Short mmCIF file of N, CA, C and O in Angstrom, two decimals:
data_model
loop_
_atom_site.label_atom_id
_atom_site.label_comp_id
_atom_site.label_asym_id
_atom_site.label_seq_id
_atom_site.Cartn_x
_atom_site.Cartn_y
_atom_site.Cartn_z
N UNK A 1488 0.85 -1.12 -0.11
CA UNK A 1488 -0.01 -0.03 -0.08
C UNK A 1488 0.95 1.12 -0.11
O UNK A 1488 1.83 1.21 0.58
N UNK A 1489 0.55 2.13 -0.74
CA UNK A 1489 1.27 3.39 -0.77
C UNK A 1489 1.19 4.15 0.42
O UNK A 1489 -0.32 4.39 0.95
N UNK A 1490 2.21 4.97 0.56
CA UNK A 1490 2.15 5.82 1.91
C UNK A 1490 1.25 7.15 1.35
O UNK A 1490 0.85 7.33 0.29
N UNK A 1491 0.59 7.79 2.48
CA UNK A 1491 -0.08 8.93 2.06
C UNK A 1491 0.41 10.03 1.25
O UNK A 1491 1.82 10.16 1.30
N UNK A 1492 -0.13 10.84 0.14
CA UNK A 1492 0.46 11.59 -0.44
C UNK A 1492 0.98 12.91 0.22
O UNK A 1492 0.44 13.40 0.99
N UNK A 1493 2.27 13.21 -0.34
CA UNK A 1493 2.60 14.56 0.27
C UNK A 1493 2.65 15.80 -0.75
O UNK A 1493 2.95 16.73 -0.42
N UNK A 1494 2.29 15.01 -2.00
CA UNK A 1494 2.17 16.17 -3.00
C UNK A 1494 0.80 16.42 -3.53
O UNK A 1494 0.12 14.99 -3.69
N UNK A 1495 0.03 17.08 -3.85
CA UNK A 1495 -1.49 17.01 -4.49
C UNK A 1495 -1.24 16.19 -5.79
O UNK A 1495 -2.52 15.28 -5.91
N UNK A 1496 -0.56 16.08 -6.49
CA UNK A 1496 -0.60 15.32 -7.59
C UNK A 1496 -0.42 13.76 -7.37
O UNK A 1496 -0.72 12.96 -8.24
N UNK A 1497 -0.16 13.26 -6.45
CA UNK A 1497 0.01 12.34 -5.76
C UNK A 1497 -1.41 11.49 -5.19
O UNK A 1497 -1.24 10.33 -5.28
N UNK A 1498 -2.25 12.25 -4.93
CA UNK A 1498 -3.50 11.98 -4.06
C UNK A 1498 -4.21 10.85 -5.10
O UNK A 1498 -4.48 10.12 -4.54
N UNK A 1499 -4.65 11.03 -6.58
CA UNK A 1499 -5.48 10.44 -6.95
C UNK A 1499 -4.73 8.63 -7.06
O UNK A 1499 -5.57 7.74 -6.76
N UNK A 1500 -3.61 8.84 -7.22
CA UNK A 1500 -2.94 7.42 -7.35
C UNK A 1500 -2.74 6.89 -5.96
O UNK A 1500 -3.20 5.57 -5.72
N UNK A 1501 -2.82 7.71 -4.86
CA UNK A 1501 -2.75 6.76 -3.80
C UNK A 1501 -4.15 6.43 -3.29
O UNK A 1501 -4.24 5.40 -2.86
N UNK A 1502 -5.23 7.16 -3.65
CA UNK A 1502 -6.63 6.90 -3.32
C UNK A 1502 -6.66 5.58 -4.11
O UNK A 1502 -7.38 4.44 -3.69
N UNK A 1503 -6.22 5.41 -5.54
CA UNK A 1503 -6.70 4.36 -6.42
C UNK A 1503 -6.16 2.94 -5.78
O UNK A 1503 -6.54 1.93 -5.61
N UNK A 1504 -4.62 3.21 -5.32
CA UNK A 1504 -4.07 1.96 -4.76
C UNK A 1504 -4.91 1.44 -3.29
O UNK A 1504 -4.74 0.27 -3.28
N UNK A 1505 -4.92 2.47 -2.55
CA UNK A 1505 -5.59 1.92 -1.35
C UNK A 1505 -7.13 1.58 -1.52
O UNK A 1505 -7.54 0.46 -0.84
N UNK A 1506 -8.11 2.31 -2.58
CA UNK A 1506 -9.34 1.60 -3.07
C UNK A 1506 -9.26 0.26 -3.41
O UNK A 1506 -9.72 -0.72 -2.87
N UNK A 1507 -7.91 -0.02 -4.30
CA UNK A 1507 -8.15 -1.23 -5.09
C UNK A 1507 -7.57 -2.23 -4.24
O UNK A 1507 -7.69 -3.62 -4.28
N UNK A 1508 -6.78 -1.75 -2.76
CA UNK A 1508 -6.51 -2.77 -1.86
C UNK A 1508 -7.54 -3.59 -1.01
O UNK A 1508 -7.57 -4.21 -0.39
N UNK A 1509 -8.80 -2.83 -1.32
CA UNK A 1509 -10.05 -3.35 -0.45
C UNK A 1509 -10.07 -3.11 0.92
O UNK A 1509 -10.80 -3.88 1.60
N UNK A 1510 -9.07 -1.99 1.37
CA UNK A 1510 -9.37 -1.71 3.26
C UNK A 1510 -9.91 -0.39 3.24
O UNK A 1510 -9.76 0.50 2.96
N UNK A 1511 -11.29 -0.17 3.52
CA UNK A 1511 -11.82 0.93 3.77
C UNK A 1511 -11.38 2.15 4.55
O UNK A 1511 -11.27 2.95 4.36
N UNK A 1512 -10.76 1.43 5.75
CA UNK A 1512 -9.98 2.17 6.54
C UNK A 1512 -8.79 2.84 6.14
O UNK A 1512 -8.53 4.15 6.02
N UNK A 1513 -8.04 2.25 5.16
CA UNK A 1513 -7.00 2.86 4.41
C UNK A 1513 -7.35 3.99 3.52
O UNK A 1513 -6.71 5.19 3.31
N UNK A 1514 -8.64 3.56 2.53
CA UNK A 1514 -9.06 4.76 1.80
C UNK A 1514 -9.83 6.02 2.89
O UNK A 1514 -9.50 7.13 2.35
N UNK A 1515 -10.04 5.83 3.94
CA UNK A 1515 -10.67 6.86 4.86
C UNK A 1515 -9.30 7.80 5.24
O UNK A 1515 -9.68 8.98 5.36
N UNK A 1516 -8.64 7.05 5.41
CA UNK A 1516 -7.02 7.95 5.73
C UNK A 1516 -6.63 8.87 4.58
O UNK A 1516 -5.98 9.62 4.98
N UNK A 1517 -7.15 8.74 3.81
CA UNK A 1517 -6.72 9.61 2.36
C UNK A 1517 -7.42 10.91 2.61
O UNK A 1517 -6.91 11.93 2.54
N UNK A 1518 -8.79 10.98 3.30
CA UNK A 1518 -9.23 12.12 3.25
C UNK A 1518 -9.05 13.06 4.79
O UNK A 1518 -8.82 12.50 5.68
N UNK A 1519 -8.96 14.35 4.58
CA UNK A 1519 -8.82 15.11 5.56
C UNK A 1519 -9.95 15.38 6.24
O UNK A 1519 -11.04 15.12 5.62
N UNK A 1520 -10.10 15.82 7.30
CA UNK A 1520 -11.28 16.37 8.10
C UNK A 1520 -11.97 17.07 7.31
O UNK A 1520 -11.35 18.17 6.80
N UNK A 1521 -13.40 16.88 7.17
CA UNK A 1521 -14.19 17.99 6.43
C UNK A 1521 -14.13 17.66 5.03
O UNK A 1521 -15.05 18.54 4.23
N UNK A 1522 -13.43 16.77 4.51
CA UNK A 1522 -13.28 16.63 3.04
C UNK A 1522 -14.70 15.96 2.50
O UNK A 1522 -15.58 15.25 3.12
N UNK A 1523 -15.02 16.13 1.40
CA UNK A 1523 -16.31 15.96 0.73
C UNK A 1523 -16.17 14.96 -0.34
O UNK A 1523 -15.13 14.68 -1.12
N UNK A 1524 -16.98 13.75 -0.42
CA UNK A 1524 -17.27 12.89 -1.25
C UNK A 1524 -18.55 12.68 -2.03
O UNK A 1524 -19.68 12.88 -1.13
N UNK A 1525 -18.81 12.75 -3.16
CA UNK A 1525 -19.77 12.83 -3.82
C UNK A 1525 -20.08 11.64 -4.92
O UNK A 1525 -19.67 11.67 -5.87
N UNK A 1526 -20.86 10.78 -4.12
CA UNK A 1526 -20.95 9.43 -4.91
C UNK A 1526 -22.00 9.36 -6.05
O UNK A 1526 -21.94 8.69 -6.77
N UNK A 1527 -22.67 10.39 -6.06
CA UNK A 1527 -23.67 10.74 -7.08
C UNK A 1527 -24.12 12.44 -7.20
O UNK A 1527 -23.88 13.13 -6.04
N UNK A 1528 -24.22 12.86 -8.38
CA UNK A 1528 -24.47 14.14 -8.40
C UNK A 1528 -25.60 14.52 -7.26
O UNK A 1528 -26.51 14.09 -6.89
N UNK A 1529 -25.37 15.82 -6.51
CA UNK A 1529 -26.22 16.36 -5.69
C UNK A 1529 -26.12 15.92 -4.14
O UNK A 1529 -27.10 16.07 -3.52
N UNK A 1530 -25.31 15.13 -3.83
CA UNK A 1530 -25.36 14.19 -2.68
C UNK A 1530 -23.88 14.19 -2.12
O UNK A 1530 -22.99 13.44 -1.93
N UNK A 1531 -23.55 15.44 -1.70
CA UNK A 1531 -21.94 15.57 -0.91
C UNK A 1531 -22.13 15.09 0.31
O UNK A 1531 -22.86 15.27 1.16
N UNK A 1532 -21.07 14.17 0.68
CA UNK A 1532 -21.17 13.79 1.71
C UNK A 1532 -19.72 13.77 2.67
O UNK A 1532 -18.54 13.84 1.73
N UNK A 1533 -19.74 13.62 4.03
CA UNK A 1533 -18.43 14.10 4.85
C UNK A 1533 -18.77 13.19 5.77
O UNK A 1533 -19.21 12.38 6.14
N UNK A 1534 -17.15 12.81 6.39
CA UNK A 1534 -17.07 12.07 7.56
C UNK A 1534 -17.61 10.65 7.57
O UNK A 1534 -17.18 10.09 6.29
N UNK A 1535 -18.33 9.95 8.45
CA UNK A 1535 -18.48 8.73 8.41
C UNK A 1535 -19.42 8.34 7.41
O UNK A 1535 -19.72 7.05 6.75
N UNK A 1536 -20.40 9.26 6.60
CA UNK A 1536 -21.11 8.92 5.57
C UNK A 1536 -20.30 8.89 4.50
O UNK A 1536 -20.56 7.91 3.36
N UNK A 1537 -19.46 9.83 4.21
CA UNK A 1537 -18.57 9.56 3.14
C UNK A 1537 -17.52 8.27 3.04
O UNK A 1537 -17.63 7.36 2.07
N UNK A 1538 -17.28 7.86 4.27
CA UNK A 1538 -16.72 6.42 4.50
C UNK A 1538 -17.25 5.21 4.11
O UNK A 1538 -16.89 4.43 3.40
N UNK A 1539 -18.51 5.62 4.69
CA UNK A 1539 -19.69 4.24 4.41
C UNK A 1539 -20.00 4.19 2.57
O UNK A 1539 -20.04 3.16 2.35
N UNK A 1540 -20.06 5.26 2.06
CA UNK A 1540 -20.13 5.49 0.62
C UNK A 1540 -19.05 4.92 -0.05
O UNK A 1540 -19.16 3.89 -0.91
N UNK A 1541 -17.77 5.06 0.38
CA UNK A 1541 -16.74 4.51 -0.22
C UNK A 1541 -16.56 3.13 -0.06
O UNK A 1541 -16.42 2.44 -1.16
N UNK A 1542 -16.87 2.66 1.06
CA UNK A 1542 -16.92 1.25 1.35
C UNK A 1542 -18.01 0.66 0.53
O UNK A 1542 -17.91 -0.98 0.10
N UNK A 1543 -19.02 1.17 0.37
CA UNK A 1543 -20.08 0.56 -0.40
C UNK A 1543 -19.76 0.54 -1.98
O UNK A 1543 -19.89 -0.62 -2.83
N UNK A 1544 -18.87 1.39 -2.44
CA UNK A 1544 -18.43 1.03 -3.75
C UNK A 1544 -17.36 0.24 -3.69
O UNK A 1544 -17.25 -0.51 -4.73
N UNK A 1545 -16.43 0.14 -2.83
CA UNK A 1545 -15.66 -0.81 -2.83
C UNK A 1545 -16.04 -2.28 -2.68
O UNK A 1545 -15.49 -3.30 -3.11
N UNK A 1546 -17.09 -2.44 -2.04
CA UNK A 1546 -17.87 -3.84 -1.98
C UNK A 1546 -18.22 -4.51 -3.21
O UNK A 1546 -18.36 -5.62 -3.20
N UNK A 1547 -18.34 -3.54 -4.34
CA UNK A 1547 -18.79 -4.09 -5.62
C UNK A 1547 -17.69 -4.68 -6.35
O UNK A 1547 -17.69 -5.83 -6.87
N UNK A 1548 -16.31 -5.02 -5.54
CA UNK A 1548 -15.21 -5.47 -5.88
C UNK A 1548 -14.67 -5.22 -7.54
O UNK A 1548 -13.92 -6.04 -8.15
N UNK A 1549 -15.14 -3.79 -7.71
CA UNK A 1549 -14.36 -3.60 -9.14
C UNK A 1549 -13.28 -2.73 -8.89
O UNK A 1549 -13.32 -1.65 -8.00
N UNK A 1550 -11.87 -2.95 -9.55
CA UNK A 1550 -11.04 -2.01 -9.37
C UNK A 1550 -11.43 -0.66 -10.21
O UNK A 1550 -12.37 -0.33 -11.01
N UNK A 1551 -10.49 0.24 -9.78
CA UNK A 1551 -10.84 1.70 -10.30
C UNK A 1551 -9.07 2.08 -11.08
O UNK A 1551 -8.19 1.51 -10.71
N UNK A 1552 -9.57 2.77 -11.97
CA UNK A 1552 -7.92 3.10 -12.47
C UNK A 1552 -7.91 4.62 -12.71
O UNK A 1552 -9.01 5.49 -12.88
N UNK A 1553 -6.93 5.40 -12.35
CA UNK A 1553 -6.86 7.07 -12.42
C UNK A 1553 -6.14 7.55 -13.62
O UNK A 1553 -4.96 6.83 -13.52
N UNK A 1554 -6.72 8.63 -14.13
CA UNK A 1554 -5.74 9.21 -15.26
C UNK A 1554 -5.94 10.55 -15.14
O UNK A 1554 -6.70 11.03 -16.25
N UNK A 1555 -5.46 11.30 -14.05
CA UNK A 1555 -5.82 12.65 -13.89
C UNK A 1555 -5.35 13.47 -15.02
O UNK A 1555 -4.07 13.03 -15.42
N UNK A 1556 -5.71 14.40 -15.67
CA UNK A 1556 -5.53 15.12 -16.60
C UNK A 1556 -4.84 16.72 -15.97
O UNK A 1556 -4.01 17.36 -16.19
N UNK A 1557 -5.31 17.13 -14.74
CA UNK A 1557 -5.16 18.22 -14.20
C UNK A 1557 -5.53 18.04 -12.52
O UNK A 1557 -6.12 17.10 -12.05
N UNK A 1558 -4.55 18.52 -11.88
CA UNK A 1558 -4.77 18.52 -10.28
C UNK A 1558 -4.59 19.77 -9.76
O UNK A 1558 -3.72 20.45 -10.03
N UNK A 1559 -5.74 20.32 -9.20
CA UNK A 1559 -5.71 21.64 -8.46
C UNK A 1559 -5.42 21.36 -6.93
O UNK A 1559 -6.29 20.40 -6.41
N UNK A 1560 -5.10 22.38 -6.21
CA UNK A 1560 -5.02 22.54 -4.85
C UNK A 1560 -5.23 24.06 -4.29
O UNK A 1560 -5.36 24.79 -5.08
N UNK A 1561 -5.94 23.90 -3.24
CA UNK A 1561 -6.29 25.15 -2.62
C UNK A 1561 -5.23 25.48 -1.74
O UNK A 1561 -5.13 24.61 -0.81
N UNK A 1562 -4.72 26.77 -1.72
CA UNK A 1562 -3.89 27.13 -0.55
C UNK A 1562 -4.44 27.34 0.65
O UNK A 1562 -5.59 28.19 0.46
N UNK A 1563 -3.85 27.09 1.69
CA UNK A 1563 -4.60 27.40 3.26
C UNK A 1563 -3.39 28.24 3.76
O UNK A 1563 -2.26 28.02 3.40
N UNK A 1564 -3.90 29.16 4.66
CA UNK A 1564 -2.77 29.63 5.33
C UNK A 1564 -2.88 29.42 6.87
O UNK A 1564 -3.85 28.83 7.23
N UNK A 1565 -1.35 29.12 7.33
CA UNK A 1565 -1.59 28.63 8.59
C UNK A 1565 -2.16 29.69 9.81
O UNK A 1565 -2.18 30.82 9.44
N UNK A 1566 -2.54 28.90 10.91
CA UNK A 1566 -3.57 29.89 11.84
C UNK A 1566 -2.32 30.24 12.76
O UNK A 1566 -1.53 29.89 13.27
#
């Protein structure tokens, strides 16, 4: 399993590796607190609901492949 990403451009590949590994807890670790997962249009989920939705997708047993064309990151300022 890949370690957590240190650069924004690594996030999609870390996510795919962990998703395809079949461990919902490993996928949940990719998300920062407050991150949003949208399993279908108009249904943004956070926290336990987001992790449960990811687990349902993983339970289908289908691998995912990522081919990002662009990666955007939001700059945050330290508190």
